PDB file of C-alpha atoms in Angstrom:
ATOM      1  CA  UNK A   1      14.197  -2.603  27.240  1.00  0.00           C
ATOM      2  CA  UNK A   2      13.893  -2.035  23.328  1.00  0.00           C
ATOM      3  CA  UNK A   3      14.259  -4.434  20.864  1.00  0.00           C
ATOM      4  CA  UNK A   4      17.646  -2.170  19.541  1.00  0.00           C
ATOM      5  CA  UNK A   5      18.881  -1.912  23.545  1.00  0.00           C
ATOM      6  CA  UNK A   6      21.107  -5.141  22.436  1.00  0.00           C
ATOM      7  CA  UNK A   7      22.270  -6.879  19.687  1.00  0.00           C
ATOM      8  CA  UNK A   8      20.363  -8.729  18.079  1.00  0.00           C
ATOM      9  CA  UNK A   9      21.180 -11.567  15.497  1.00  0.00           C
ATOM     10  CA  UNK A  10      20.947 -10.821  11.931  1.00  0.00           C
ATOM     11  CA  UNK A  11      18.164 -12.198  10.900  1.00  0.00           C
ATOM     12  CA  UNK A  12      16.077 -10.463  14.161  1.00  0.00           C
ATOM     13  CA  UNK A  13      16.880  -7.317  12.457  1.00  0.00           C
ATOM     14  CA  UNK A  14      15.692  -8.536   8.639  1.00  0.00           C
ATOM     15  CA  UNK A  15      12.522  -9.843  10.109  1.00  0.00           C
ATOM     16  CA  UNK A  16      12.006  -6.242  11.994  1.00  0.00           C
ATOM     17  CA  UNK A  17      12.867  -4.480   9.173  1.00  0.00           C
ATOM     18  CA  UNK A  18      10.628  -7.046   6.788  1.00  0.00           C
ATOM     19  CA  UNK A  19       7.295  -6.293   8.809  1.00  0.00           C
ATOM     20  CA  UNK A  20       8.138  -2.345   8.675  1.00  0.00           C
ATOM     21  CA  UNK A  21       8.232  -2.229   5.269  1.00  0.00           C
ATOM     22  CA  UNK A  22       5.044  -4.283   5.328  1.00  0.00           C
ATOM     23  CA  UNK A  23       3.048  -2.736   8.254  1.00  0.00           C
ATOM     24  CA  UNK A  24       0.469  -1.479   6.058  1.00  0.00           C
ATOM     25  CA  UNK A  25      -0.086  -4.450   3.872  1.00  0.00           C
ATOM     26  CA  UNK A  26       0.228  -6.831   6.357  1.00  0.00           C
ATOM     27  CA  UNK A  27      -2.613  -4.698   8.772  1.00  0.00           C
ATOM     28  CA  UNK A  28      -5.003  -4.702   5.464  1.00  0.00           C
ATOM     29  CA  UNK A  29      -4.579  -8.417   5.306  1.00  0.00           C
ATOM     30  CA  UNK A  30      -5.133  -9.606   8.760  1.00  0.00           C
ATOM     31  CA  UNK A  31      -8.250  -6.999   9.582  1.00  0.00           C
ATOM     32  CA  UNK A  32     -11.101  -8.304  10.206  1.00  0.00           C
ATOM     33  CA  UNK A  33      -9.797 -12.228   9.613  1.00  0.00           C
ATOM     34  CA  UNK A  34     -10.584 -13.296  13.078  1.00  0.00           C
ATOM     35  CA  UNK A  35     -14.152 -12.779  12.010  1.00  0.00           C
ATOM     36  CA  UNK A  36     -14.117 -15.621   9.980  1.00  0.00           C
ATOM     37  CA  UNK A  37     -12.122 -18.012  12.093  1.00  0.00           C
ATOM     38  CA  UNK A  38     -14.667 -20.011  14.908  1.00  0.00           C
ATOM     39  CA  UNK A  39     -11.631 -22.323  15.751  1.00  0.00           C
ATOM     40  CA  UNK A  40      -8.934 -19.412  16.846  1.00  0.00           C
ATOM     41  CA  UNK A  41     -12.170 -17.701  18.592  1.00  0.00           C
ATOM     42  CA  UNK A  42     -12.689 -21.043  20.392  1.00  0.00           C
ATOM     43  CA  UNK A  43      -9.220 -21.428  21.753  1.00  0.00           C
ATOM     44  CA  UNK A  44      -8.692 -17.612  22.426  1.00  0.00           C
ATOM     45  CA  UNK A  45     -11.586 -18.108  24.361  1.00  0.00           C
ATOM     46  CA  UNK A  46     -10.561 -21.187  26.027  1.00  0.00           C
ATOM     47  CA  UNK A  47      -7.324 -19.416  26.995  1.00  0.00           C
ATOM     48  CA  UNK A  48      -9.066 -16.009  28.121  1.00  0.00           C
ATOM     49  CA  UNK A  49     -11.065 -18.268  30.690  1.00  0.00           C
ATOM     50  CA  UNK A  50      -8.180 -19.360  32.067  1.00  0.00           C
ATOM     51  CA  UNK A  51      -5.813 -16.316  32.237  1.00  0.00           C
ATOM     52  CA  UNK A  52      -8.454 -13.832  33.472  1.00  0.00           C
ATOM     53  CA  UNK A  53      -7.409 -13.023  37.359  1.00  0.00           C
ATOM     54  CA  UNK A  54      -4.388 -11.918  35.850  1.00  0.00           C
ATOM     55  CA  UNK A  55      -1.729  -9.981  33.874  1.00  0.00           C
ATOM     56  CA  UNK A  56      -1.169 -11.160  30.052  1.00  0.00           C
ATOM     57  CA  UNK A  57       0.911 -10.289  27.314  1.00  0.00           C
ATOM     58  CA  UNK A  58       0.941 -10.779  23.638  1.00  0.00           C
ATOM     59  CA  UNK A  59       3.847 -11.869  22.348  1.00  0.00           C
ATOM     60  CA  UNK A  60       4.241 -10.526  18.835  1.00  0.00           C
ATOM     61  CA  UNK A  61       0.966  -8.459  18.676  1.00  0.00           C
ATOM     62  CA  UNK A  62       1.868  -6.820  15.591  1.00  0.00           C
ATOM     63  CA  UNK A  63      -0.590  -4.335  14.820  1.00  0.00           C
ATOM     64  CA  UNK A  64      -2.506  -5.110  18.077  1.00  0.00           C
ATOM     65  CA  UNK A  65      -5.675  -6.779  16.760  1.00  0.00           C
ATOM     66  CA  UNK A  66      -5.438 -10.113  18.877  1.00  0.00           C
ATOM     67  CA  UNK A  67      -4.784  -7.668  21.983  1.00  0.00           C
ATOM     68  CA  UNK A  68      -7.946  -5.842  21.490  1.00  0.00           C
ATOM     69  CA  UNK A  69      -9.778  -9.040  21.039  1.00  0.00           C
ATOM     70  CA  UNK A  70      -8.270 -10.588  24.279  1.00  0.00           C
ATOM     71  CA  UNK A  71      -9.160  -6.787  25.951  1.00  0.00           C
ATOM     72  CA  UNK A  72     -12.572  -6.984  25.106  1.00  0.00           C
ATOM     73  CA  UNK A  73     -13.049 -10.463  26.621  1.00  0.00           C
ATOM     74  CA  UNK A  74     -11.554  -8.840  30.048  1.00  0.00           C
ATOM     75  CA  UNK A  75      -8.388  -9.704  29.713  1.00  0.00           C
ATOM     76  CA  UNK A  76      -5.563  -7.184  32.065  1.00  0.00           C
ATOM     77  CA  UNK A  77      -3.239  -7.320  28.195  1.00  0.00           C
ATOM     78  CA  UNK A  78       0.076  -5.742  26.952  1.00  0.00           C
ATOM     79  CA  UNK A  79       1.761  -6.012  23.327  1.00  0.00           C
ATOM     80  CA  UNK A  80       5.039  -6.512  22.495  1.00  0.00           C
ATOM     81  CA  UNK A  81       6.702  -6.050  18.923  1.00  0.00           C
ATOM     82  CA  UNK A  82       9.956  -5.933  17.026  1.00  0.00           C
ATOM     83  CA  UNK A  83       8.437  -3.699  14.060  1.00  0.00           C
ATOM     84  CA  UNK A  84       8.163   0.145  15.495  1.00  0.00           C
ATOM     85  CA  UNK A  85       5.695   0.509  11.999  1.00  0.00           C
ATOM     86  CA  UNK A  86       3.466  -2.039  13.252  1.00  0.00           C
ATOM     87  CA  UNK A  87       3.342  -0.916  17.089  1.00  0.00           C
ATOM     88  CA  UNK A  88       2.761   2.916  15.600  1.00  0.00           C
ATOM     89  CA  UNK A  89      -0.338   1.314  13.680  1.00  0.00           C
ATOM     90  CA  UNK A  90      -1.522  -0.905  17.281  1.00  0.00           C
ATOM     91  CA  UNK A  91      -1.149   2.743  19.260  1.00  0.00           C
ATOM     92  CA  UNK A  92      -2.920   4.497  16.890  1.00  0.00           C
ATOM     93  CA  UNK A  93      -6.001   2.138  16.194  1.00  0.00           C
ATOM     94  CA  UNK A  94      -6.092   1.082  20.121  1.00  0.00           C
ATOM     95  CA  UNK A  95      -5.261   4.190  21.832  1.00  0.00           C
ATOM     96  CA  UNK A  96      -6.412   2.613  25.387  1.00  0.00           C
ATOM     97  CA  UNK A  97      -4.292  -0.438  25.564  1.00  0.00           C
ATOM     98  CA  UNK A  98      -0.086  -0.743  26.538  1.00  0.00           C
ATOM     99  CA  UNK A  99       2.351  -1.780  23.541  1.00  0.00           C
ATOM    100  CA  UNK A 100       6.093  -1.976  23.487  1.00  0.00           C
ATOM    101  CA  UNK A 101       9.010  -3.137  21.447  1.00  0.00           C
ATOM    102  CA  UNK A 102      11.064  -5.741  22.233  1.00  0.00           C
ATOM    103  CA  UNK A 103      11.854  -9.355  21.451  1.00  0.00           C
ATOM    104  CA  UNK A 104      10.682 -12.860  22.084  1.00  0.00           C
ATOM    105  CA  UNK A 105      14.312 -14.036  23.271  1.00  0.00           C
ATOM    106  CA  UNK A 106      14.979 -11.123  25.710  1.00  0.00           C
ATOM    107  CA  UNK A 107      11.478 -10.020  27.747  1.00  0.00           C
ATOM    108  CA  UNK A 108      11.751  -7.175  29.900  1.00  0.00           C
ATOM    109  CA  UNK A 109       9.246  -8.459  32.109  1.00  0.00           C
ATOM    110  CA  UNK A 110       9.982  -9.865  35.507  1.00  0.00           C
ATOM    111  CA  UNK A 111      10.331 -13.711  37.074  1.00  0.00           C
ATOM    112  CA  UNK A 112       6.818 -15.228  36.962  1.00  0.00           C
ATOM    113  CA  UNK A 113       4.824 -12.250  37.023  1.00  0.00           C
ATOM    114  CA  UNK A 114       2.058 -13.179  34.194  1.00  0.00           C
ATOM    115  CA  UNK A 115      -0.624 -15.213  34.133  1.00  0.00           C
ATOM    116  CA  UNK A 116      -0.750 -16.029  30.507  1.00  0.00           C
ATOM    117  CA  UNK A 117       1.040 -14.904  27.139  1.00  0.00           C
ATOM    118  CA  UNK A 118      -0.161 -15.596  23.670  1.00  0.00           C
ATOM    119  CA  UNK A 119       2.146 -16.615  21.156  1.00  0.00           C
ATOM    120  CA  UNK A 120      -0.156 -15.761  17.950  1.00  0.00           C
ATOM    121  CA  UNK A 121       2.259 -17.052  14.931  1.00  0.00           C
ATOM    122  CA  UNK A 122       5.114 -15.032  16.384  1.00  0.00           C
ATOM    123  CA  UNK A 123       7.341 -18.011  16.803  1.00  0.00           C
ATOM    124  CA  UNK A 124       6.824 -18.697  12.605  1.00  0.00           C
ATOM    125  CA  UNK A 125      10.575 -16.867  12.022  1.00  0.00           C
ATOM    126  CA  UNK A 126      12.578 -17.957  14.770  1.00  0.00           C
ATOM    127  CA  UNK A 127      15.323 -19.924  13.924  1.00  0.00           C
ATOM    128  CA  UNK A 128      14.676 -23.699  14.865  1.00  0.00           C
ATOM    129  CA  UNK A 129      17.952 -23.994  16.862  1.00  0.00           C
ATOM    130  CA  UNK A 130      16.895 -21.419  19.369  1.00  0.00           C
ATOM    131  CA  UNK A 131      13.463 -22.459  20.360  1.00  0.00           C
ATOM    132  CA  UNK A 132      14.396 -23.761  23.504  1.00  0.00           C
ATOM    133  CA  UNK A 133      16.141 -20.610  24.604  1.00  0.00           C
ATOM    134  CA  UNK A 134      12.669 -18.667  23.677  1.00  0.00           C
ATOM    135  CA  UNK A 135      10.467 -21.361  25.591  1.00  0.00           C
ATOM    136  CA  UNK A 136      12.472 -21.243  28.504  1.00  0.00           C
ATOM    137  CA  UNK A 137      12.083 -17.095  28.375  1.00  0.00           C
ATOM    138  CA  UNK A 138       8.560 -17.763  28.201  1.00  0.00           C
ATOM    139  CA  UNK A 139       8.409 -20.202  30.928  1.00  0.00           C
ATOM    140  CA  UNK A 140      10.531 -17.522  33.073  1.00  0.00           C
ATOM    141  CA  UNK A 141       8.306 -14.900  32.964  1.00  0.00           C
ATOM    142  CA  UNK A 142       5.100 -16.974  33.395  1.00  0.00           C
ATOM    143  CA  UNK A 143       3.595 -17.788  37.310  1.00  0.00           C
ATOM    144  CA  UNK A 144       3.705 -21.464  38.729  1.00  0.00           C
ATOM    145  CA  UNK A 145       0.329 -22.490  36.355  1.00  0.00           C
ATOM    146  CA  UNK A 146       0.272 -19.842  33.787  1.00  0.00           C
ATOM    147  CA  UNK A 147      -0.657 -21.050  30.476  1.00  0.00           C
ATOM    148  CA  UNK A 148       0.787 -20.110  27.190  1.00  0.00           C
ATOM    149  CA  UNK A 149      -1.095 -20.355  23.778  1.00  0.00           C
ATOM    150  CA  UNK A 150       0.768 -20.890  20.597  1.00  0.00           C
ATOM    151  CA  UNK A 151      -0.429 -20.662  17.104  1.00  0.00           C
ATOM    152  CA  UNK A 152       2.291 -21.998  14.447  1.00  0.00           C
ATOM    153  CA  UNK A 153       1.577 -23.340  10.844  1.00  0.00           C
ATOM    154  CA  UNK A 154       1.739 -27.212  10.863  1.00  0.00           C
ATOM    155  CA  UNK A 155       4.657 -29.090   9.024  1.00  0.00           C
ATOM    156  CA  UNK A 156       3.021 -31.457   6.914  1.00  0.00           C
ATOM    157  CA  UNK A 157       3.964 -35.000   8.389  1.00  0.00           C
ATOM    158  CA  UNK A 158       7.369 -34.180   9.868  1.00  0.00           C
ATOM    159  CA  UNK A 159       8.924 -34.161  12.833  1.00  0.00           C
ATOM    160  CA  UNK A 160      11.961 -31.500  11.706  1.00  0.00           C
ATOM    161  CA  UNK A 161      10.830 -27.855  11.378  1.00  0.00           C
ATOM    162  CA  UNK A 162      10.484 -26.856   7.687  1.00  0.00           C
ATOM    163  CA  UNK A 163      11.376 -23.866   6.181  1.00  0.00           C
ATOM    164  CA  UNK A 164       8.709 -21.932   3.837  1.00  0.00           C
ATOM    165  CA  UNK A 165       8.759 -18.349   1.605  1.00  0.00           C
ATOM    166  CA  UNK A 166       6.563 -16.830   3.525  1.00  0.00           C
ATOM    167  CA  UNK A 167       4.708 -13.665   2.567  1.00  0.00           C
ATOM    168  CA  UNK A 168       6.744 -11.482   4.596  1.00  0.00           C
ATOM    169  CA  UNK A 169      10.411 -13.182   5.550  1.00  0.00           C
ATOM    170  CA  UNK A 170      11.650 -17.373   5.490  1.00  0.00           C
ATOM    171  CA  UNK A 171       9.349 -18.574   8.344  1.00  0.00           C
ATOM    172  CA  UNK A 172       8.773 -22.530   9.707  1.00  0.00           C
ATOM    173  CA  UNK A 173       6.398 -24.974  10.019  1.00  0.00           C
ATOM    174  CA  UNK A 174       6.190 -27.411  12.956  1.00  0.00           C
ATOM    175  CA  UNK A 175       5.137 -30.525  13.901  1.00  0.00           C
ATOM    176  CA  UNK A 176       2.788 -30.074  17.092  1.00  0.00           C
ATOM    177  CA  UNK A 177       4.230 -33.365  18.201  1.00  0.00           C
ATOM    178  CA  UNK A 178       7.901 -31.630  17.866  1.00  0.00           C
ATOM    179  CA  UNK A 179       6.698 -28.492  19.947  1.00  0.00           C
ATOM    180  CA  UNK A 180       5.178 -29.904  22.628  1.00  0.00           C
ATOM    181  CA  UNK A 181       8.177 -31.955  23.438  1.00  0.00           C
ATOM    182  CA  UNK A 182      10.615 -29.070  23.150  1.00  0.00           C
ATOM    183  CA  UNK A 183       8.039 -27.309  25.733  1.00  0.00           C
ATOM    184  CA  UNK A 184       8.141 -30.312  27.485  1.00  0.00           C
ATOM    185  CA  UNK A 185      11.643 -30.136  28.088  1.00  0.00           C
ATOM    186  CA  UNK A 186      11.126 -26.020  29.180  1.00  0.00           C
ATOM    187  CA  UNK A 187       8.811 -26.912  32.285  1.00  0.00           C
ATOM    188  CA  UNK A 188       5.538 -27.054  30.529  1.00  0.00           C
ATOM    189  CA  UNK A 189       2.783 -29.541  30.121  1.00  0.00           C
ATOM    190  CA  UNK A 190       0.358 -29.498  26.939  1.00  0.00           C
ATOM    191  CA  UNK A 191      -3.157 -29.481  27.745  1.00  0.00           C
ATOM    192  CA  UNK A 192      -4.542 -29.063  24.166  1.00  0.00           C
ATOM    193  CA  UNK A 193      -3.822 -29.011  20.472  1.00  0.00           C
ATOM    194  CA  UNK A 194      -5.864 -28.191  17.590  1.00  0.00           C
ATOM    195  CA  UNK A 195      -5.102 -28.835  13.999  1.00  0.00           C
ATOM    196  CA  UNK A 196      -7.370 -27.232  11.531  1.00  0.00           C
ATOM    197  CA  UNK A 197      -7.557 -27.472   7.544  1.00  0.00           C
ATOM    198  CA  UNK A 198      -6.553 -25.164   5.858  1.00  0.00           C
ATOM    199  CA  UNK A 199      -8.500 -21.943   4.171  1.00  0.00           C
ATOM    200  CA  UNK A 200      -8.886 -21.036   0.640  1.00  0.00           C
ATOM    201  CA  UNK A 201      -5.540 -19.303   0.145  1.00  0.00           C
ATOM    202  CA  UNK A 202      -3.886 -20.749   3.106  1.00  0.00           C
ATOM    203  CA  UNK A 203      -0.914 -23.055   2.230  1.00  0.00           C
ATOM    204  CA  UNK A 204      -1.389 -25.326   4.668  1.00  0.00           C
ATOM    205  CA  UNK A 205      -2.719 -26.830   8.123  1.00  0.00           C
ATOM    206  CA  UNK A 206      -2.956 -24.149  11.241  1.00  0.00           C
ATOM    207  CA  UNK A 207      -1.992 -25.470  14.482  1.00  0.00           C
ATOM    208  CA  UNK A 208      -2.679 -24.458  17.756  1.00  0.00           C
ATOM    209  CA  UNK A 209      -1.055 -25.554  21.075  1.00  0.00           C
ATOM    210  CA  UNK A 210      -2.044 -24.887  24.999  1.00  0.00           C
ATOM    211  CA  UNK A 211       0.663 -25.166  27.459  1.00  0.00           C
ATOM    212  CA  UNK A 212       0.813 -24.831  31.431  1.00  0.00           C
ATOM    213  CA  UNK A 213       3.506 -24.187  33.744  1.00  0.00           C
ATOM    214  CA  UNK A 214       3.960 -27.251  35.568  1.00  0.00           C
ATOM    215  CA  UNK A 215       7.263 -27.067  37.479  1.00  0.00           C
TER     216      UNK A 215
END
């Protein structure tokens, strides 16, 4: 199923159409980043080791960079997208690995059939209201003991999500605290969290949150 096989909520659409017009830009800006980043290498790792006997998707793989990375620690990996620009650019640069377009809320991917999914600041846009409906859909498609990673920007001291202008289209910051109940609530238990400081030209604190399947 596409992204455009339904209809999707208005601002689904602005954010595709947001990252198309910025496929390029946003490619130049995030290549070669993970390079300088020990702390997402150390919990990409972390989450590799435990996904590896099976089937994993990326959740928002935009131009396909943290696919390749999982790939190359021998991860079995798909991508999915809403931006068509941005899976053109992931097909072209990484001609040996599976992407497709569709949507966080609506997977085409069966009852627990994957062993992991990574969630690499593809949540950032989604309304706050329907988070639960999108962690449930992730806990649907996962096995009994899959593990999800999310990586979100932290809300600074608040439980609510916050809205911020993001580069590309309105995103939101969230309290780790605030996430992991929500997941909580979808079937999951949290294993691990990681705040970092943030970067010279990063706005704020990067958060990072490991999640199993528990029932």
């Amino acid at each position: 199923m596409t992204a455009n096989s339904r209809t999707d909520p208005a601002d689904v659409a602005h954010t595709r159409a947001a990252y198309d017009e910025n496929a390029i830009r946003y490619a130049e800006f995030a290549k070669d980043h993970l390079a300088t980043q020990p702390f997402d290498r150390a919990m990409l790792s972390v989450f590799a080791e435990l996904v590896h006997d099976g089937r994993v998707a990326d959740l928002g793989c935009g131009e396909g960079r943290m696919t390749a990375h999982l790939a190359g620690l021998g991860l079995d990996i798909f991508g999915i997208d809403l931006s068509p620009r941005l899976l053109e650019l992931a097909r072209a640069q990484y001609p040996t690995l599976g992407f497709e377009e569709g949507s966080l809320e609506h997977l085409d991917i069966g009852d627990a059939t994957l062993a992991g999914i990574l969630v690499w600041y593809s949540i950032i846009h989604l309304p706050p209201e329907r988070m639960p409906a999108v962690l449930a859909e992730f806990h649907r498609v996962l096995e009994p003991r899959g593990h999800a990673l999310l990586a979100f920007f932290q809300a600074p001291d608040v439980q609510d999500p916050e809205p911020f202008d993001h580069k590309v289209i309105t995103a939101y910051r969230w309290s780790p605290d605030r996430l992991a109940a929500l997941a909580e609530q979808a079937g999951f238990a949290p294993i691990a969290r990681l705040v970092r400081e943030p970067d010279p030209g990063e706005r704020g604190r990067q958060a990072y949150l490991l999640l199993v399947k528990d029932r």
